[in-house]
Coordinates of C-alpha atoms in Angstrom, one line a residue:
Chain A
M1 CA -98.8 19.7 -202.1
N2 CA -98.0 23.0 -200.6
L3 CA -101.1 24.8 -201.8
G4 CA -103.2 22.1 -200.1
L5 CA -101.3 22.4 -196.8
N6 CA -101.6 26.2 -196.9
I7 CA -105.3 25.9 -197.2
F8 CA -105.4 23.4 -194.4
K9 CA -103.3 25.7 -192.1
R10 CA -105.6 28.5 -192.9
N11 CA -108.4 26.2 -192.1
K12 CA -107.1 25.7 -188.6
A13 CA -106.8 29.4 -188.1
N14 CA -110.0 30.4 -189.7
E15 CA -112.2 27.4 -189.6
V16 CA -115.3 28.5 -191.4
T17 CA -113.9 30.3 -194.4
S18 CA -111.1 28.0 -195.1
F19 CA -113.1 24.8 -194.9
E20 CA -115.4 26.3 -197.5
N21 CA -112.4 27.0 -199.6
L22 CA -111.2 23.5 -199.1
V23 CA -114.5 22.1 -200.3
L24 CA -114.4 24.4 -203.4
K25 CA -110.8 23.4 -204.2
Y26 CA -111.1 19.7 -203.7
Q27 CA -114.7 18.9 -204.6
D28 CA -113.8 17.9 -208.2
R29 CA -111.1 15.6 -207.1
V30 CA -113.3 13.9 -204.5
Y31 CA -116.2 13.8 -206.8
G32 CA -114.1 12.3 -209.6
L33 CA -113.0 9.4 -207.4
S34 CA -116.5 9.0 -206.0
Y35 CA -117.9 8.8 -209.4
Q36 CA -115.2 6.3 -210.5
L37 CA -115.9 4.1 -207.5
T38 CA -119.7 4.3 -207.5
G39 CA -120.2 4.5 -211.2
N40 CA -123.1 6.9 -211.0
H41 CA -123.7 10.6 -210.2
A42 CA -126.3 10.1 -207.5
D43 CA -124.1 7.9 -205.4
A44 CA -121.1 10.0 -206.2
Q45 CA -122.8 13.1 -204.8
D46 CA -123.8 11.3 -201.7
L47 CA -120.3 9.9 -201.2
T48 CA -118.7 13.3 -201.8
Q49 CA -120.8 14.9 -199.2
E50 CA -120.0 12.2 -196.7
V51 CA -116.3 12.6 -197.4
F52 CA -116.3 16.3 -196.7
I53 CA -118.4 15.9 -193.5
K54 CA -116.1 13.2 -192.3
A55 CA -113.1 15.3 -193.2
Y56 CA -114.5 18.2 -191.3
K57 CA -115.1 16.1 -188.2
G58 CA -111.6 14.6 -188.5
L59 CA -109.6 17.6 -189.2
S60 CA -107.7 17.2 -186.0
K61 CA -106.6 13.7 -187.1
F62 CA -104.9 15.1 -190.2
R63 CA -101.2 15.0 -189.5
H64 CA -99.8 16.4 -192.8
E65 CA -98.3 13.0 -193.7
A66 CA -100.1 13.3 -197.0
D67 CA -101.4 16.2 -199.0
I68 CA -105.0 17.1 -198.5
G69 CA -106.2 15.6 -201.8
T70 CA -104.7 12.2 -200.9
W71 CA -106.1 12.4 -197.5
L72 CA -109.6 13.2 -198.9
H73 CA -109.2 10.3 -201.3
R74 CA -108.3 8.0 -198.5
I75 CA -111.5 9.0 -196.7
T76 CA -113.4 8.5 -200.0
V77 CA -112.1 5.0 -200.5
N78 CA -112.5 4.0 -196.9
L79 CA -116.1 5.3 -196.8
Y80 CA -116.8 3.5 -200.0
L81 CA -115.3 0.2 -198.8
N82 CA -116.6 0.4 -195.2
E83 CA -120.1 1.2 -196.3
K84 CA -120.0 -1.4 -199.0
R85 CA -121.2 1.0 -201.6
K86 CA -122.2 -1.2 -204.4
V87 CA -125.5 0.4 -205.2
I88 CA -125.6 0.8 -208.9
R89 CA -128.4 3.2 -209.7
H90 CA -127.5 3.6 -213.3
P91 CA -128.8 0.9 -215.6
V92 CA -126.4 -1.9 -215.6
V93 CA -125.1 -2.8 -218.9
S94 CA -126.0 -6.4 -219.4
L95 CA -124.6 -8.7 -222.0
D96 CA -128.0 -10.3 -222.2
N97 CA -129.8 -7.2 -223.1
P98 CA -129.4 -4.7 -226.0
I99 CA -127.2 -1.7 -225.2
N100 CA -128.7 1.7 -225.9
T101 CA -125.9 3.9 -227.2
G102 CA -128.0 6.8 -228.0
D103 CA -127.9 6.0 -231.7
G104 CA -130.2 3.1 -231.4
E105 CA -129.8 -0.2 -229.7
I106 CA -126.7 -2.3 -230.3
T107 CA -127.0 -5.9 -229.5
R108 CA -124.3 -8.3 -228.5
E109 CA -123.9 -9.4 -232.2
V110 CA -122.1 -6.1 -232.7
A111 CA -119.8 -6.9 -229.9
A112 CA -119.3 -10.4 -231.2
T113 CA -117.3 -9.3 -234.2
D114 CA -114.1 -10.0 -232.5
G115 CA -113.0 -11.8 -229.3
D116 CA -110.3 -9.3 -228.6
P117 CA -111.3 -7.0 -225.8
Q118 CA -109.7 -4.0 -227.5
D119 CA -111.7 -4.7 -230.7
I120 CA -114.9 -4.9 -228.7
I121 CA -114.1 -1.6 -227.2
E122 CA -113.4 -0.1 -230.6
A123 CA -116.5 -1.7 -232.1
I124 CA -119.1 -0.4 -229.7
E125 CA -117.2 2.0 -227.5
L126 CA -117.1 -0.6 -224.9
K127 CA -116.3 1.7 -222.1
D128 CA -119.6 0.6 -220.6
F129 CA -118.5 -3.0 -220.8
I130 CA -115.3 -2.2 -218.9
K131 CA -117.2 -0.1 -216.5
T132 CA -119.6 -3.0 -215.9
A133 CA -116.8 -5.4 -215.4
L134 CA -115.2 -3.0 -213.0
R135 CA -118.5 -2.6 -211.1
E136 CA -118.8 -6.3 -210.8
L137 CA -115.5 -6.7 -209.1
P138 CA -115.2 -7.0 -205.4
E139 CA -114.9 -3.5 -203.9
E140 CA -111.3 -4.0 -202.8
Y141 CA -110.3 -4.9 -206.3
Q142 CA -112.3 -2.1 -207.8
S143 CA -110.8 0.4 -205.5
V144 CA -107.3 -0.5 -206.1
L145 CA -107.8 -0.5 -209.8
V146 CA -109.5 2.9 -209.8
L147 CA -106.7 4.3 -207.6
R148 CA -104.0 2.9 -209.9
E149 CA -105.5 3.2 -213.4
L150 CA -107.8 6.2 -213.1
Q151 CA -106.2 8.2 -210.4
G152 CA -102.6 7.3 -211.2
Y153 CA -101.4 6.8 -207.7
S154 CA -98.2 5.0 -207.1
Y155 CA -98.1 1.8 -205.1
D156 CA -96.7 3.6 -202.1
E157 CA -99.5 6.1 -202.2
I158 CA -102.1 3.4 -202.6
A159 CA -100.6 1.6 -199.6
K160 CA -101.1 4.8 -197.6
I161 CA -104.6 5.4 -198.9
L162 CA -105.7 1.9 -198.2
D163 CA -103.6 1.7 -195.0
C164 CA -102.0 -1.5 -196.1
S165 CA -98.5 -2.8 -197.0
L166 CA -96.8 -2.3 -200.3
G167 CA -96.9 -6.1 -200.7
T168 CA -100.6 -6.1 -200.3
V169 CA -101.0 -3.4 -202.9
K170 CA -98.9 -5.5 -205.3
S171 CA -100.8 -8.7 -204.8
R172 CA -104.2 -7.1 -204.7
L173 CA -103.6 -5.2 -207.9
N174 CA -102.4 -8.4 -209.5
R175 CA -105.5 -10.3 -208.4
A176 CA -107.7 -7.4 -209.4
R177 CA -106.3 -7.3 -212.9
Q178 CA -106.5 -11.1 -213.1
A179 CA -110.2 -10.9 -212.1
M180 CA -110.8 -8.2 -214.6
R181 CA -109.1 -10.2 -217.3
D182 CA -111.2 -13.2 -216.4
K183 CA -114.4 -11.2 -216.6
V184 CA -113.5 -9.7 -220.0
S185 CA -112.5 -13.2 -221.1
K186 CA -115.9 -14.5 -220.0
M187 CA -117.6 -11.7 -221.8
N188 CA -115.8 -12.6 -225.0
K189 CA -116.6 -16.2 -224.6
D190 CA -120.3 -15.5 -223.9
T191 CA -120.4 -13.2 -226.9
R192 CA -118.8 -15.7 -229.2
S193 CA -121.2 -18.5 -228.1
K194 CA -124.2 -16.5 -229.2
Chain B
M1 CA -105.4 -17.0 -221.8
S2 CA -106.9 -20.2 -222.9
G3 CA -107.9 -22.9 -220.5
N4 CA -105.5 -25.3 -222.0
E5 CA -102.4 -23.5 -220.9
V6 CA -100.5 -25.1 -218.2
F7 CA -98.1 -22.9 -216.3
S8 CA -94.8 -23.9 -214.9
M9 CA -93.8 -22.5 -211.5
Q10 CA -91.8 -20.0 -213.5
C11 CA -95.0 -18.8 -215.2
H12 CA -96.7 -18.4 -211.8
K13 CA -93.8 -16.3 -210.7
A14 CA -93.9 -14.3 -213.9
R15 CA -97.7 -13.7 -213.4
E16 CA -96.9 -12.0 -210.1
F17 CA -94.8 -9.5 -212.0
F18 CA -97.5 -8.6 -214.5
S19 CA -99.0 -5.7 -212.5
P20 CA -95.8 -4.3 -211.1
Y21 CA -94.4 -4.5 -214.6
L22 CA -97.3 -2.6 -216.2
D23 CA -97.1 -0.1 -213.4
G24 CA -93.4 0.4 -213.6
E25 CA -92.9 -0.9 -210.1
L26 CA -90.3 -3.6 -210.8
S27 CA -86.6 -3.2 -210.1
S28 CA -84.2 -3.4 -213.0
N29 CA -83.2 -6.8 -212.0
E30 CA -86.8 -8.0 -211.8
I31 CA -87.5 -6.5 -215.2
E32 CA -84.6 -8.3 -216.7
Q33 CA -85.6 -11.6 -215.2
F34 CA -89.2 -11.0 -216.3
K35 CA -88.3 -10.2 -219.8
Q36 CA -86.1 -13.3 -220.0
H37 CA -89.1 -15.4 -219.1
L38 CA -91.4 -13.6 -221.6
D39 CA -88.9 -14.2 -224.4
T40 CA -89.2 -17.9 -223.8
C41 CA -92.9 -18.1 -222.9
P42 CA -95.4 -17.0 -225.6
A43 CA -98.3 -17.8 -223.3
C44 CA -97.2 -15.3 -220.7
M45 CA -96.4 -12.8 -223.3
S46 CA -99.8 -13.1 -224.8
E47 CA -101.5 -12.9 -221.4
L48 CA -99.5 -9.8 -220.6
N49 CA -100.7 -8.2 -223.8
E50 CA -104.3 -8.9 -222.7
W51 CA -103.7 -7.3 -219.4
K52 CA -102.2 -4.3 -221.1
K53 CA -105.2 -3.9 -223.3
I54 CA -107.6 -4.1 -220.3
S55 CA -105.4 -1.7 -218.4
H56 CA -105.6 0.8 -221.3
A57 CA -109.3 0.2 -221.5
I58 CA -109.8 1.0 -217.9
Q59 CA -107.6 4.1 -218.3
G60 CA -109.9 5.0 -221.2
L61 CA -112.7 5.4 -218.7
K62 CA -110.8 8.3 -217.3
S63 CA -112.8 11.4 -218.0
T64 CA -113.0 14.8 -216.5
V65 CA -115.9 14.6 -214.1
K66 CA -116.6 17.7 -212.3
A67 CA -118.7 18.1 -209.2
P68 CA -122.1 19.3 -210.1
P69 CA -123.0 22.9 -209.4
G70 CA -124.4 23.5 -206.0
L71 CA -122.6 20.5 -204.5
A72 CA -120.1 22.6 -202.6
M73 CA -122.9 24.7 -201.3
A74 CA -124.8 21.7 -200.1
I75 CA -121.7 20.3 -198.4
N76 CA -121.1 23.6 -196.6
K77 CA -124.7 23.8 -195.6
Q78 CA -124.4 20.3 -194.1
I79 CA -121.2 21.3 -192.3
E80 CA -123.0 24.4 -190.9
A81 CA -125.7 22.0 -189.6
E82 CA -123.1 19.8 -188.1
K83 CA -121.7 22.8 -186.3
K84 CA -125.0 23.7 -184.9
K85 CA -125.6 20.2 -183.6
S86 CA -124.6 20.4 -180.0
K87 CA -121.6 18.4 -179.0
F88 CA -123.6 17.3 -176.1
S89 CA -126.5 14.9 -175.9
G90 CA -129.7 16.2 -174.6
A91 CA -129.1 15.0 -171.1
K92 CA -125.6 16.3 -171.0
R93 CA -126.8 19.6 -172.4
W94 CA -129.3 19.9 -169.7
M95 CA -126.8 19.1 -167.0
A96 CA -124.3 21.5 -168.4
T97 CA -126.8 24.3 -168.7
A98 CA -128.3 23.6 -165.3
A99 CA -124.8 23.5 -163.8
A100 CA -124.0 26.8 -165.5
V101 CA -127.2 28.3 -164.1
F102 CA -126.4 26.9 -160.7
A103 CA -122.9 28.2 -160.8
L104 CA -124.3 31.7 -161.5
I105 CA -126.6 31.5 -158.6
T106 CA -124.4 29.9 -156.1
G107 CA -121.4 31.7 -157.4
S108 CA -122.7 34.9 -156.1
V109 CA -122.6 33.5 -152.5
S110 CA -119.1 32.3 -153.0
Y111 CA -118.2 35.6 -154.6
V112 CA -119.3 37.4 -151.5
A113 CA -117.5 35.0 -149.3
N114 CA -114.4 35.4 -151.4
G115 CA -114.9 39.1 -151.2
F116 CA -114.6 38.9 -147.4
W117 CA -111.5 36.8 -147.8
N118 CA -109.6 39.2 -149.9
N119 CA -108.6 41.5 -147.1
L120 CA -111.8 43.4 -147.4
P121 CA -113.3 42.9 -143.9
F122 CA -113.7 46.5 -143.4
S123 CA -115.0 47.4 -146.7
V124 CA -117.3 44.4 -147.0
A125 CA -119.1 44.2 -143.7
I126 CA -122.0 42.5 -142.3
V127 CA -124.2 45.3 -141.2
E128 CA -126.5 44.4 -138.4
H129 CA -129.7 46.2 -138.4
Q130 CA -132.0 46.7 -135.6
N131 CA -134.5 44.2 -136.9
G132 CA -131.9 41.5 -136.3
Q133 CA -131.4 40.7 -140.0
S134 CA -128.0 40.7 -141.5
Q135 CA -127.3 42.2 -144.8
Q136 CA -124.2 41.6 -146.8
Q137 CA -123.0 44.9 -148.1
T138 CA -120.2 45.4 -150.4
G139 CA -118.6 48.6 -149.2
I140 CA -115.5 49.6 -150.9
G141 CA -115.7 53.3 -150.6
E142 CA -118.7 53.1 -148.4
P143 CA -118.9 55.7 -145.8
Q144 CA -117.2 54.5 -142.7
D145 CA -120.1 55.3 -140.5
T146 CA -122.1 52.4 -142.0
Q147 CA -119.7 49.9 -140.5
V148 CA -119.4 48.4 -137.2
P149 CA -116.4 47.2 -135.4
V150 CA -114.9 44.0 -136.7
N151 CA -115.9 41.5 -134.2
N152 CA -119.5 42.1 -133.3
N153 CA -119.2 39.9 -130.3
S154 CA -116.6 41.9 -128.9
V155 CA -118.0 45.3 -129.5
N156 CA -117.6 47.7 -126.7
N157 CA -120.9 47.5 -125.1
N158 CA -122.0 47.7 -121.5
D159 CA -123.9 44.5 -122.0
N160 CA -121.2 42.9 -123.9
T161 CA -121.3 39.2 -123.3
G162 CA -122.1 38.1 -126.8
I163 CA -125.6 38.5 -128.1
E164 CA -128.1 35.8 -128.6
N165 CA -129.1 35.3 -132.1
Q166 CA -132.1 37.3 -133.1
Q167 CA -132.5 38.4 -129.6
P168 CA -131.2 41.9 -129.3
G169 CA -129.8 42.6 -125.9
S170 CA -130.1 39.1 -124.6
K171 CA -127.2 37.4 -123.0
I172 CA -125.2 34.7 -124.6
T173 CA -126.2 31.2 -123.6
P174 CA -123.6 28.5 -123.6
G175 CA -124.4 26.0 -126.3
K176 CA -126.0 28.6 -128.5
N177 CA -124.5 30.4 -131.3
P178 CA -123.7 33.9 -130.5
V179 CA -124.0 36.2 -133.4
T180 CA -123.7 39.9 -134.0
N181 CA -124.7 42.5 -131.7
N182 CA -128.0 43.9 -132.7
T183 CA -128.1 46.5 -130.0
Q184 CA -125.0 48.2 -131.0
P185 CA -125.8 51.7 -132.1
P186 CA -124.3 52.9 -135.4
A187 CA -120.7 53.6 -134.8
T188 CA -119.4 57.1 -135.2
P189 CA -117.0 57.9 -138.0
N190 CA -114.2 58.1 -135.5
D191 CA -114.3 54.7 -134.1
T192 CA -115.6 52.5 -136.8
A193 CA -112.6 51.5 -138.7
K194 CA -110.9 49.8 -135.9
P195 CA -111.8 47.2 -133.4
T196 CA -113.4 48.3 -130.2
P197 CA -112.0 46.7 -127.1
N198 CA -114.1 44.6 -125.0
N199 CA -113.5 46.0 -121.6
N200 CA -116.1 44.1 -119.9
G201 CA -114.4 40.7 -120.0
G202 CA -117.6 39.0 -121.3
T203 CA -117.7 35.3 -121.5
V204 CA -117.4 34.0 -125.0
I205 CA -118.3 30.6 -126.3
T206 CA -116.3 28.9 -129.0
N207 CA -117.6 25.6 -130.1
G208 CA -119.4 25.4 -126.8
Q209 CA -116.2 26.0 -124.9
P210 CA -115.1 29.2 -123.3
A211 CA -112.4 30.7 -125.6
Q212 CA -111.5 34.0 -124.2
V213 CA -108.0 35.3 -124.6
A214 CA -106.9 38.4 -122.9
A215 CA -104.4 40.8 -124.4
N216 CA -103.6 43.9 -122.6
T217 CA -106.9 45.5 -122.0
E218 CA -108.5 44.5 -125.2
E219 CA -110.2 41.3 -125.7
Y220 CA -111.6 39.7 -128.9
T221 CA -113.8 36.8 -128.8
A222 CA -114.2 34.1 -131.3
M223 CA -117.6 33.3 -132.6
A224 CA -119.0 29.9 -131.9
F225 CA -120.0 27.6 -134.7
L226 CA -122.0 24.7 -133.3
S227 CA -123.1 22.7 -136.3
N228 CA -121.4 19.4 -136.6
E229 CA -122.2 18.8 -140.2
H230 CA -121.3 21.2 -142.9
Q231 CA -122.5 20.2 -146.3
K232 CA -123.8 22.3 -149.2
T233 CA -126.7 20.6 -150.8
N234 CA -128.0 21.7 -154.2
T235 CA -130.8 20.0 -156.2
M236 CA -131.4 20.7 -159.8
M237 CA -134.5 19.3 -161.3
K238 CA -136.1 19.7 -164.7
V239 CA -139.8 19.1 -165.1
A240 CA -141.6 18.9 -168.4
V241 CA -145.1 20.5 -168.1
N242 CA -148.0 21.0 -170.5
D243 CA -148.7 24.6 -169.6
L244 CA -146.0 26.8 -168.3
D245 CA -148.1 29.4 -166.7
T246 CA -150.3 26.9 -164.8
A247 CA -147.2 25.0 -163.6
G248 CA -145.5 28.3 -162.6
S249 CA -148.5 29.2 -160.5
K250 CA -148.4 25.8 -158.8
V251 CA -144.8 26.2 -158.0
E252 CA -145.4 29.7 -156.6
N253 CA -148.3 28.4 -154.5
L254 CA -146.3 25.5 -153.1
V255 CA -143.4 27.8 -152.2
N256 CA -145.6 30.4 -150.6
N257 CA -147.5 27.7 -148.7
N258 CA -144.3 26.6 -147.2
G259 CA -143.5 30.1 -146.1
L260 CA -140.6 30.3 -148.5
S261 CA -139.6 32.7 -151.1
F262 CA -138.4 32.0 -154.6
S263 CA -136.4 33.8 -157.3
N264 CA -137.5 33.5 -160.9
I265 CA -134.1 33.2 -162.6
A266 CA -135.3 32.9 -166.1
S267 CA -138.7 33.2 -167.8
Q268 CA -139.0 32.5 -171.5
E269 CA -141.6 31.3 -173.8
N270 CA -141.0 27.7 -173.2
K271 CA -139.1 27.6 -169.9
K272 CA -139.1 29.0 -166.4
I273 CA -136.3 28.6 -163.9
Y274 CA -136.8 29.1 -160.2
Q275 CA -134.4 29.1 -157.4
I276 CA -135.9 28.1 -154.1
V277 CA -134.0 28.2 -150.8
I278 CA -135.5 25.9 -148.2
P279 CA -134.4 24.5 -144.8
K280 CA -132.8 21.2 -145.4
D281 CA -135.3 19.2 -143.4
K282 CA -138.2 20.4 -145.5
A283 CA -136.5 20.0 -148.9
D284 CA -137.5 16.4 -149.6
V285 CA -141.2 17.1 -149.2
L286 CA -141.1 20.2 -151.4
I287 CA -139.1 18.3 -154.1
A288 CA -141.7 15.6 -154.1
D289 CA -144.5 18.1 -154.5
L290 CA -142.6 19.9 -157.3
A291 CA -142.1 16.6 -159.1
N292 CA -145.9 16.2 -159.2
I293 CA -146.3 19.3 -161.3
G294 CA -145.2 17.5 -164.4
Q295 CA -142.9 14.9 -165.7
V296 CA -139.4 14.9 -164.1
T297 CA -137.0 14.6 -166.9
A298 CA -133.8 15.2 -165.0
K299 CA -132.9 15.5 -161.4
N300 CA -129.5 15.8 -159.7
T301 CA -128.7 16.5 -156.1
N302 CA -125.2 17.5 -155.3
I303 CA -123.8 17.4 -151.8
Q304 CA -120.6 19.2 -151.3
D305 CA -118.8 18.2 -148.1
L306 CA -117.5 21.3 -146.4
N307 CA -116.5 19.7 -143.1
E308 CA -112.8 19.6 -143.8
Q309 CA -112.5 23.1 -145.1
F310 CA -114.8 24.3 -142.3
A311 CA -112.7 22.7 -139.6
S312 CA -109.5 24.0 -141.2
T313 CA -110.9 27.5 -141.5
L314 CA -112.3 27.5 -138.0
E315 CA -108.8 26.6 -136.7
Q316 CA -107.3 29.5 -138.6
Y317 CA -110.0 31.8 -137.4
Q318 CA -109.4 30.9 -133.7
A319 CA -105.7 31.2 -134.1
K320 CA -106.1 34.7 -135.6
I321 CA -108.2 35.7 -132.7
A322 CA -105.7 34.3 -130.2
Q323 CA -102.9 36.1 -131.9
A324 CA -104.8 39.3 -132.0
N325 CA -105.4 39.1 -128.3
V326 CA -101.8 38.6 -127.4
T327 CA -100.2 41.1 -129.7
T328 CA -99.2 44.5 -128.4
D329 CA -98.7 46.0 -131.8
A330 CA -101.9 47.9 -132.7
K331 CA -101.4 47.6 -136.4
E332 CA -100.7 43.9 -136.3
K333 CA -103.7 43.5 -134.1
E334 CA -105.9 45.3 -136.6
E335 CA -104.6 43.2 -139.4
L336 CA -105.2 40.0 -137.5
I337 CA -108.7 41.1 -136.6
Q338 CA -109.4 41.9 -140.2
E339 CA -108.2 38.4 -141.2
A340 CA -110.2 36.8 -138.5
K341 CA -113.3 38.7 -139.5
A342 CA -112.9 37.5 -143.1
L343 CA -112.6 34.0 -141.9
E344 CA -115.6 34.4 -139.7
N345 CA -117.7 35.6 -142.5
Q346 CA -116.7 32.6 -144.6
L347 CA -117.6 30.3 -141.8
K348 CA -120.9 32.1 -141.4
V349 CA -121.7 31.5 -145.1
W350 CA -120.9 27.8 -144.8
E351 CA -122.9 27.5 -141.6
K352 CA -125.8 29.1 -143.2
E353 CA -125.5 27.0 -146.4
S354 CA -125.3 23.9 -144.3
K355 CA -128.8 24.5 -143.0
Q356 CA -130.3 25.2 -146.3
Q357 CA -130.9 23.4 -149.5
I358 CA -131.0 25.2 -152.8
I359 CA -133.4 23.9 -155.3
V360 CA -133.1 25.0 -158.9
L361 CA -136.3 24.1 -160.7
W362 CA -136.4 24.1 -164.4
L363 CA -139.9 24.0 -165.9
E364 CA -140.1 23.4 -169.6
T365 CA -143.0 22.8 -172.0
E366 CA -142.9 19.4 -173.7

């Protein structure tokens, strides 16, 4: 990403101004991933701040092998994983409790209309269910899924971000999707049994 | 996938392809193999469809989330704070600052010494006054009549046998350090810029040994340096005190009671820095007394061994004198004397520093 590199080069030459520019330019990208990983705005803000501070301190380590956005995402994921950010400050959507959609409470009976995950999503806008399932995955699975499904990174890029081999990315994504599938399946099963 | 499904090895292999297939990361050969399996395995096909749905559902979570207003400002503020944080720890910061202060103080001495070295013996001279005190005087462009001949020990003087330290007019005593000639009257403008021959053939002591070299009718004598140990000792100490003014008064009393003088290098609201020069043998007692003024938070004594450079410089100095005394070329002689004088003054500085200890005392309120 040439634009990113230009900003970075300017950053080296004119540290203060350009780092402010860098923050302005990349804050949404970093915040977006932070929010996808943490699942709530409070943690996303904290994580985003930490990412930029760490980036500032580690500017000298940046070797242009990736564009700045990817580099910042790498820091984001690493910080998230290393610090075991699993604090879910937003109310966890629980299958055992009614779900407040803003238009009144929807209970599991609504979701129980069909065992098919897609139908559940359609029935009660089950983004929250998916989000919940995603949140409940181990951080490594969650991260790789977010990077792939939400950020659209290729396997190669994910390998670089996570600093692992391509084979690891493949197997981890497969296991992550399997885990996700199992969780959704369990949700359906639990819903049906009510 | 239902729990009743039993996968063959082929199905297990196919399951490994699920993710790469969904992500378009399979090679064409792999895709072909995979599709062949799916065509013959409804369970895998059904399972793959479930994965697809979930994958789409996750992608459905994608939304344009923008950083909240003010976040960038908060980040940049934090970065500013990071910048302000010293790279040094408190102790390191103190040591670095103290070292810098010390370098400023002691650097001036070295600067003068270096000034002598840089072919400036005639423009930077030790002017000996009648009261026996020497004063370093930078004198580029100074009137020539303020200077004295290069080697004070060899000044043309009827009583020229080397002059005992602080004893104007006294004769040199073997084993003592002859210093400059205090009885020499101010030189006239006509004879100041060049060495005056010693016609008297006075005895000169060098390191306790006679070291007189005759050259024509002019003789130059090397100064004797008798100290065996040449070390520069500096102590930096930081003392935390409750009341800066009270502590400052105590320091000044202690210094005055020892018959010493001090320089107040810095005086701020929360700190005072003193430089005290003290004879080496009295330093420990004073340092202990100063430590009692408050809480010593840092202390560092640095001893710089000057023996090697002193010996080497002394050798050069003596060689210059010897060369000056044998040469018949007046210009060369003058140059050699100048060089010798520069070396002599450097040796004097080291000799003086070796007998003293410099204490830099840093008082700071807690």
